[in-house]
GROMACS .gro file of C-alpha atoms in nm:
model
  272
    1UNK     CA    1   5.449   4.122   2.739
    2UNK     CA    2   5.585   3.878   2.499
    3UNK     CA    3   5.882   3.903   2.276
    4UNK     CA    4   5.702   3.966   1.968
    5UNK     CA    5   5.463   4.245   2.168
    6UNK     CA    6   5.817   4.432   2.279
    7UNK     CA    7   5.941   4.414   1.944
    8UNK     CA    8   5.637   4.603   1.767
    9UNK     CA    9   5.609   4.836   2.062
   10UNK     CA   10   5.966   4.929   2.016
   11UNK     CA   11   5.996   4.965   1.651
   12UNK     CA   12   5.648   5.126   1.724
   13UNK     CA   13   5.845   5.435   1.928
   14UNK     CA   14   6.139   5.430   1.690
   15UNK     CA   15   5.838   5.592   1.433
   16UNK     CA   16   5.845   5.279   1.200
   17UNK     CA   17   5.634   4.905   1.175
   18UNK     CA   18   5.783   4.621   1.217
   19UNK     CA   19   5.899   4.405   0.848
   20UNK     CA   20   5.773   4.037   0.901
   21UNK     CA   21   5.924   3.772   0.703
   22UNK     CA   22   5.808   3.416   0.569
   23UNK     CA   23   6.008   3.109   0.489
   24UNK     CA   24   5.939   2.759   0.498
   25UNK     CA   25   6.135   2.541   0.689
   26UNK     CA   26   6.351   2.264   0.455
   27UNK     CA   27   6.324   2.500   0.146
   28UNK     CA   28   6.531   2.456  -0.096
   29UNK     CA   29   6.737   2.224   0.208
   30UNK     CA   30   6.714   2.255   0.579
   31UNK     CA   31   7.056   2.397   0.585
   32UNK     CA   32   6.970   2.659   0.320
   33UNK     CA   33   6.661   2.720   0.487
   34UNK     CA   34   6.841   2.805   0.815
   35UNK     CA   35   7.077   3.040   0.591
   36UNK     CA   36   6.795   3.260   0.450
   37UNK     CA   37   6.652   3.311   0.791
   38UNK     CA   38   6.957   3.431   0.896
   39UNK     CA   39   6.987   3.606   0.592
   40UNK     CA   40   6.662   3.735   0.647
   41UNK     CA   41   6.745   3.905   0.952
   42UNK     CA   42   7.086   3.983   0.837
   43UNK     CA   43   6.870   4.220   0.621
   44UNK     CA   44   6.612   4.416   0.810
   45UNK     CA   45   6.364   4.164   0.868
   46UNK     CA   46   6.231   4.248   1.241
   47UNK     CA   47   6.018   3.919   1.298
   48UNK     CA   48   6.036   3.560   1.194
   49UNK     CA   49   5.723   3.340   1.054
   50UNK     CA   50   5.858   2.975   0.995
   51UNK     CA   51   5.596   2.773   0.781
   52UNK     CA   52   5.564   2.418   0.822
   53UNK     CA   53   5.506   2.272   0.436
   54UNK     CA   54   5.169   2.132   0.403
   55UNK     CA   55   5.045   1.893   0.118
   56UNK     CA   56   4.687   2.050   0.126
   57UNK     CA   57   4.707   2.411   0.160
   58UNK     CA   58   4.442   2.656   0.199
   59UNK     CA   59   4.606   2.994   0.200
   60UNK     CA   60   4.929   2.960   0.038
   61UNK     CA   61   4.952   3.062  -0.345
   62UNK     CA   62   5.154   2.963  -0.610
   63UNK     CA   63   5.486   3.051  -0.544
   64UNK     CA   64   5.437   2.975  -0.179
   65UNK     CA   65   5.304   2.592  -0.318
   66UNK     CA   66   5.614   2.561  -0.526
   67UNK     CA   67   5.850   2.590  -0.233
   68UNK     CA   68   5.681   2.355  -0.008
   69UNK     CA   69   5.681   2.112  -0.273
   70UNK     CA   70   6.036   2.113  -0.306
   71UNK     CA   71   6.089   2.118   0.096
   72UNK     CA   72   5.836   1.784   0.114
   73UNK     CA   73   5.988   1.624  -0.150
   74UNK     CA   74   6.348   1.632   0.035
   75UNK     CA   75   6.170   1.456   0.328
   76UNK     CA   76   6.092   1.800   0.559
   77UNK     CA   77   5.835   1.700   0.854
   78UNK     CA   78   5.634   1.844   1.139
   79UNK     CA   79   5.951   1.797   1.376
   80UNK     CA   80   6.198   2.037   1.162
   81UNK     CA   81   6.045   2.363   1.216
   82UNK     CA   82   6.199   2.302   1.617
   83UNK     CA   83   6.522   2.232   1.444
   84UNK     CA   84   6.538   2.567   1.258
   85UNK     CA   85   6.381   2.776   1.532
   86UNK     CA   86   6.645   2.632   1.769
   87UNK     CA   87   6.879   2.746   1.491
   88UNK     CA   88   6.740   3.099   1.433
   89UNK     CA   89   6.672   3.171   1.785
   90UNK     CA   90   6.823   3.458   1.987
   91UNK     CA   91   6.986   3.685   1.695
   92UNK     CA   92   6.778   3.939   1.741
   93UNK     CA   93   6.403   3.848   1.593
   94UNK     CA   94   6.136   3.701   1.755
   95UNK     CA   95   6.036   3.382   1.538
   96UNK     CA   96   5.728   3.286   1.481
   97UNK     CA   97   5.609   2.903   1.354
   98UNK     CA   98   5.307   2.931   1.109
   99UNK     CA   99   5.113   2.619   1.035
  100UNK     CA  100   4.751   2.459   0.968
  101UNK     CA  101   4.616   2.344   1.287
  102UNK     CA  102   4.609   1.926   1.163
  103UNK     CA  103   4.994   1.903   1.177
  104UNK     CA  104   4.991   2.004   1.566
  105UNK     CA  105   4.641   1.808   1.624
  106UNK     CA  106   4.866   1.533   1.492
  107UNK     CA  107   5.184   1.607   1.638
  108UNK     CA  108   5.004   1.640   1.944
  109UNK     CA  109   4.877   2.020   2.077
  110UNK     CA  110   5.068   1.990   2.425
  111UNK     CA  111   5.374   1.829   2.299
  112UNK     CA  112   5.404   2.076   2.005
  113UNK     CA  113   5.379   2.408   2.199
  114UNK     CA  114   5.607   2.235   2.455
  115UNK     CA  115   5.873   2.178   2.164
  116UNK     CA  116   5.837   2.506   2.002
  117UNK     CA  117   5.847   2.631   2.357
  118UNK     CA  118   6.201   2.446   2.418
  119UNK     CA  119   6.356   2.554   2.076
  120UNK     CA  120   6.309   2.919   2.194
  121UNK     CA  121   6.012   3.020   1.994
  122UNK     CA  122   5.776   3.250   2.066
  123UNK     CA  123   5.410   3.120   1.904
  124UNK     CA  124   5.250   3.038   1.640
  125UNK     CA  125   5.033   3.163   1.365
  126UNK     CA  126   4.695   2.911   1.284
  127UNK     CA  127   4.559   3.055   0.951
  128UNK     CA  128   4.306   2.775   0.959
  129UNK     CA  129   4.155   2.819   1.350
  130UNK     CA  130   3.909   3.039   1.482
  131UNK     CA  131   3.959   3.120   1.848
  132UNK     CA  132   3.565   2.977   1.901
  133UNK     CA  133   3.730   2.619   1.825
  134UNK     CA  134   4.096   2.647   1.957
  135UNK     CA  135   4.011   2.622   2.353
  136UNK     CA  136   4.300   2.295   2.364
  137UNK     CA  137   4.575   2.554   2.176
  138UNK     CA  138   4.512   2.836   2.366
  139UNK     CA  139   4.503   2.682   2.733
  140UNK     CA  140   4.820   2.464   2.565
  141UNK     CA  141   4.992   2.813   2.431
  142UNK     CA  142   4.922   3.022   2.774
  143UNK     CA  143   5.131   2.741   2.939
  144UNK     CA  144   5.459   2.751   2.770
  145UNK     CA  145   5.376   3.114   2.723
  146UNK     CA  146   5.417   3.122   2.358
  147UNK     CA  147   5.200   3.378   2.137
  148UNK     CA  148   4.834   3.280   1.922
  149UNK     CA  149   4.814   3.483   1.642
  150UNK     CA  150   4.495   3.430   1.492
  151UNK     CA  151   4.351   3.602   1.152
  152UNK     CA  152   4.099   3.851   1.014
  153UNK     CA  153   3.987   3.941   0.710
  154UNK     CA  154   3.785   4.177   0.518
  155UNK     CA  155   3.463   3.951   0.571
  156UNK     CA  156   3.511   3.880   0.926
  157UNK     CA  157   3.177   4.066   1.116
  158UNK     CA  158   3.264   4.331   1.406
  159UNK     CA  159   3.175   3.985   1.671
  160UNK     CA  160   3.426   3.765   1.493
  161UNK     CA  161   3.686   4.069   1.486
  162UNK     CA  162   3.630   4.113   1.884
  163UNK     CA  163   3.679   3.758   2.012
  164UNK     CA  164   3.982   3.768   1.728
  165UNK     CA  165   4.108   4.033   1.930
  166UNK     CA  166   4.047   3.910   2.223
  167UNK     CA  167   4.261   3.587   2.162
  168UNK     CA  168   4.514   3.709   2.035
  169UNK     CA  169   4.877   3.740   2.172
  170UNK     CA  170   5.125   3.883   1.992
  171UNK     CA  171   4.961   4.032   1.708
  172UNK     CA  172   4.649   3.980   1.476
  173UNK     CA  173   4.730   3.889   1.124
  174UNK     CA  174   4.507   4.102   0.940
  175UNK     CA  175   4.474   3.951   0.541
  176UNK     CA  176   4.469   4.268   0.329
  177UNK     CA  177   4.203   4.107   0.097
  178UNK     CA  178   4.026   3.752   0.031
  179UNK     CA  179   4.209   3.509  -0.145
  180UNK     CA  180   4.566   3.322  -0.103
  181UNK     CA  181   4.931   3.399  -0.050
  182UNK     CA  182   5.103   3.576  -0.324
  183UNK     CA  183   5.280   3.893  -0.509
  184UNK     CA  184   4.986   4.153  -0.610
  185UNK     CA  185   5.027   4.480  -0.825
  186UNK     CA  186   4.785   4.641  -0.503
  187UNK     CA  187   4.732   4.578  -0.179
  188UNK     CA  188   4.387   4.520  -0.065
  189UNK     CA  189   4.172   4.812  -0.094
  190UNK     CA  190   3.973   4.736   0.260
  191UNK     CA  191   4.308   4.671   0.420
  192UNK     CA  192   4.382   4.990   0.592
  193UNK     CA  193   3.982   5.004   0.703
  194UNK     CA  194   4.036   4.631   0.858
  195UNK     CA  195   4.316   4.736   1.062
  196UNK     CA  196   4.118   5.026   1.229
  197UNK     CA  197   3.832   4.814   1.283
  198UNK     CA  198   3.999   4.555   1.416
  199UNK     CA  199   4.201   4.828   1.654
  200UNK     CA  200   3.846   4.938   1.772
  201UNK     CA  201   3.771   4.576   1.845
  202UNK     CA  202   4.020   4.588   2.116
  203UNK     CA  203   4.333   4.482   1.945
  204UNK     CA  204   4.644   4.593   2.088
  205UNK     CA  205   4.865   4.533   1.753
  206UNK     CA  206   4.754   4.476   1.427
  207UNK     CA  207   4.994   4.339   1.128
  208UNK     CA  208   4.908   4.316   0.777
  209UNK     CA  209   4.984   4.058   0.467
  210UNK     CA  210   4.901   3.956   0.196
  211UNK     CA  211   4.998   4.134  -0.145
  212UNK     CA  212   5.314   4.288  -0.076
  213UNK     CA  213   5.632   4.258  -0.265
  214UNK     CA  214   5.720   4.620  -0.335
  215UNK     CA  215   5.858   4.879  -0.134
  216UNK     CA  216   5.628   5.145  -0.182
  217UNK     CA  217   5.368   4.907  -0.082
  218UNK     CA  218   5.555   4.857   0.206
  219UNK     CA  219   5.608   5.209   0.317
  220UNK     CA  220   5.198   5.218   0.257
  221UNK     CA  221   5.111   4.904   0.463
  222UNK     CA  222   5.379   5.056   0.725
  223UNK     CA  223   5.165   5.385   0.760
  224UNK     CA  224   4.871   5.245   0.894
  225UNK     CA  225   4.971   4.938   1.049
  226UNK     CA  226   5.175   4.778   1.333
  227UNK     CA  227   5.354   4.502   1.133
  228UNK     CA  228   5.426   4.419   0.732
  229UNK     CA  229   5.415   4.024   0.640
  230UNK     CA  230   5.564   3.955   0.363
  231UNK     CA  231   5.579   3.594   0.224
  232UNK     CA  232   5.610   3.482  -0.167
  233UNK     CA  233   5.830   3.783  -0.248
  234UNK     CA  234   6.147   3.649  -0.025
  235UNK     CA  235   6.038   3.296  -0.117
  236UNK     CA  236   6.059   3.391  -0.509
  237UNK     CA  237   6.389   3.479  -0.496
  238UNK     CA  238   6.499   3.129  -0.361
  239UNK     CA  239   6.344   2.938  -0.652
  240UNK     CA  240   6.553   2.820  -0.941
  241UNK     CA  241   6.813   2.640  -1.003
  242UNK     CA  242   7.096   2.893  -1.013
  243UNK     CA  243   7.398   2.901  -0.744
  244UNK     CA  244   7.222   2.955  -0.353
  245UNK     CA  245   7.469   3.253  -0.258
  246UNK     CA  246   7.325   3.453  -0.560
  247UNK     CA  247   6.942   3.385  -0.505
  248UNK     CA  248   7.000   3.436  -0.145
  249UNK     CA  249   7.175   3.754  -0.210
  250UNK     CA  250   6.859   3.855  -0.417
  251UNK     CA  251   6.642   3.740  -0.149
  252UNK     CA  252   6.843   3.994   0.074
  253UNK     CA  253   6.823   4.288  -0.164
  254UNK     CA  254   6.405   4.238  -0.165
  255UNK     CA  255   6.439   4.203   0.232
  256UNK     CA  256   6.656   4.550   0.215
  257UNK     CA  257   6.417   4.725  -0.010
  258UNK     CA  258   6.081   4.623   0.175
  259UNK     CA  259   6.275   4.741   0.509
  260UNK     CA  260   6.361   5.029   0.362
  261UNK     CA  261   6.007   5.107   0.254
  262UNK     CA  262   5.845   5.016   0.635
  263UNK     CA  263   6.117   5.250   0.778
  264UNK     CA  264   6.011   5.559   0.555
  265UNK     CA  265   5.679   5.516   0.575
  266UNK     CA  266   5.596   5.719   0.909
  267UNK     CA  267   5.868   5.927   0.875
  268UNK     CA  268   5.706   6.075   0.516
  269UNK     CA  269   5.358   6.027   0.607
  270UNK     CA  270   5.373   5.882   0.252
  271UNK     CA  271   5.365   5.560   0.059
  272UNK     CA  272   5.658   5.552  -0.186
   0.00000   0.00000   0.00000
């Protein structure tokens, strides 16, 4: 069982989900993106997703767009996201590299689950592959024994939710509604009934995102599902131009109130 598996399962008989957090590697800085995954974890975030900026996104909204910007601009490439997983590695939370699939089809598919492999990572989220077409990353990922998490979302059909499931490693990343990255005022109403079809497809752990950037959706994501992702709400914090120790400070007090939220879902049987 991987890393990432153990982690859910455990949080899983502790009565709570697991909090999953997003940064981008080389945002605002490489160095201050290594200090808000450690902040991250610092507070309460259980799992790691490391995004690799990408000039042409497809799922990433605004906020999300913004960030990446300002990481590409200061020169961030493919290679980094080893560099801060290396970094990150081994305090406590499995960490996950999230990318489109054209960066590691042009980094190379072997080479790059060998490197993530080496910096003591433990897979890799492709929002952008289906498991029909990603034979080379699979046979690559089972290798270095790293996990795939692939995606579903409310449109996928009960076949593309099975072979989903089937592929999987890790986790499936269930996206609470159609659409891109961002802060919502609800979480997708077809999100809870995604997660139980996609359990009765023959996944083993099923994680949600998309939407959430409050705590009480937090403690309702976190009553029905294995995992919370949660991406442009720690990344919001980070933007601006004031001093880093207070936006990552404010960062940490989002991370402490989503936690928070996760932890009481199951324990209320109750959003809020």
């Amino acid at each position: 069982m991987s890393a990432t598996a153990q982690t859910i399962d455990r949080l899983k008989v502790d009565g709570r989900g697991a909090l999953i957090g997003y940064l981008p590697v080389g945002f605002p800085t490489f160095d201050q993106s290594v200090a808000a995954v450690l902040g991250l974890i610092d507070a309460g975030a259980d799992i790691i997703e490391i995004g690799i900026p990408y000039s042409d996104p497809v799922m990433d909204g605004a906020t999300i767009q913004e960030a990446v910007d300002v990481a590409l601009s200061g020169g961030t490439r493919v290679r980094d996201v080893f560099r801060l997983v290396e970094a990150v590695a081994g305090r406590g939370a499995p960490i996950l590299a999230m990318t489109y699939f054209n960066p590691v089809l042009r980094y190379g598919v072997d080479a790059f689950a060998r490197d993530l492999a080496a910096a003591g990572g433990a897979g890799l989220i492709t929002p952008d592959l289906v498991p029909e077409e990603a034979g080379e990353w699979i046979a690559a990922a089972d290798a270095f024994d790293l996990d795939k998490v692939f995606l579903v979302a409310p449109s996928s059909s009960p076949a593309r939710l099975a072979s989903t499931s089937l592929a999987s490693r890790g986790f499936v990343y269930a996206a609470s509604t159609m659409g891109v990255t961002g802060e919502r005022a609800t979480v997708g109403l077809r999100a809870e009934q995604l997660v139980a079809d996609t359990r009765a497809a023959g996944a083993e752990r099923v994680c949600v995102g998309l939407g959430v950037s409050q705590p009480e959706q937090a403690a309702e994501v976190g009553r029905y599902a294995d995992g919370v992702i949660v991406g442009s709400a720690f990344v919001r914090p980070l933007l601006g131009d004031g001093p880093f120790s207070d936006r990552l400070a404010a960062m940490q007090e989002v991370a402490a109130g989503l936690a928070a939220g996760v932890g009481r879902a199951r324990s209320t049987g109750q959003p809020g």
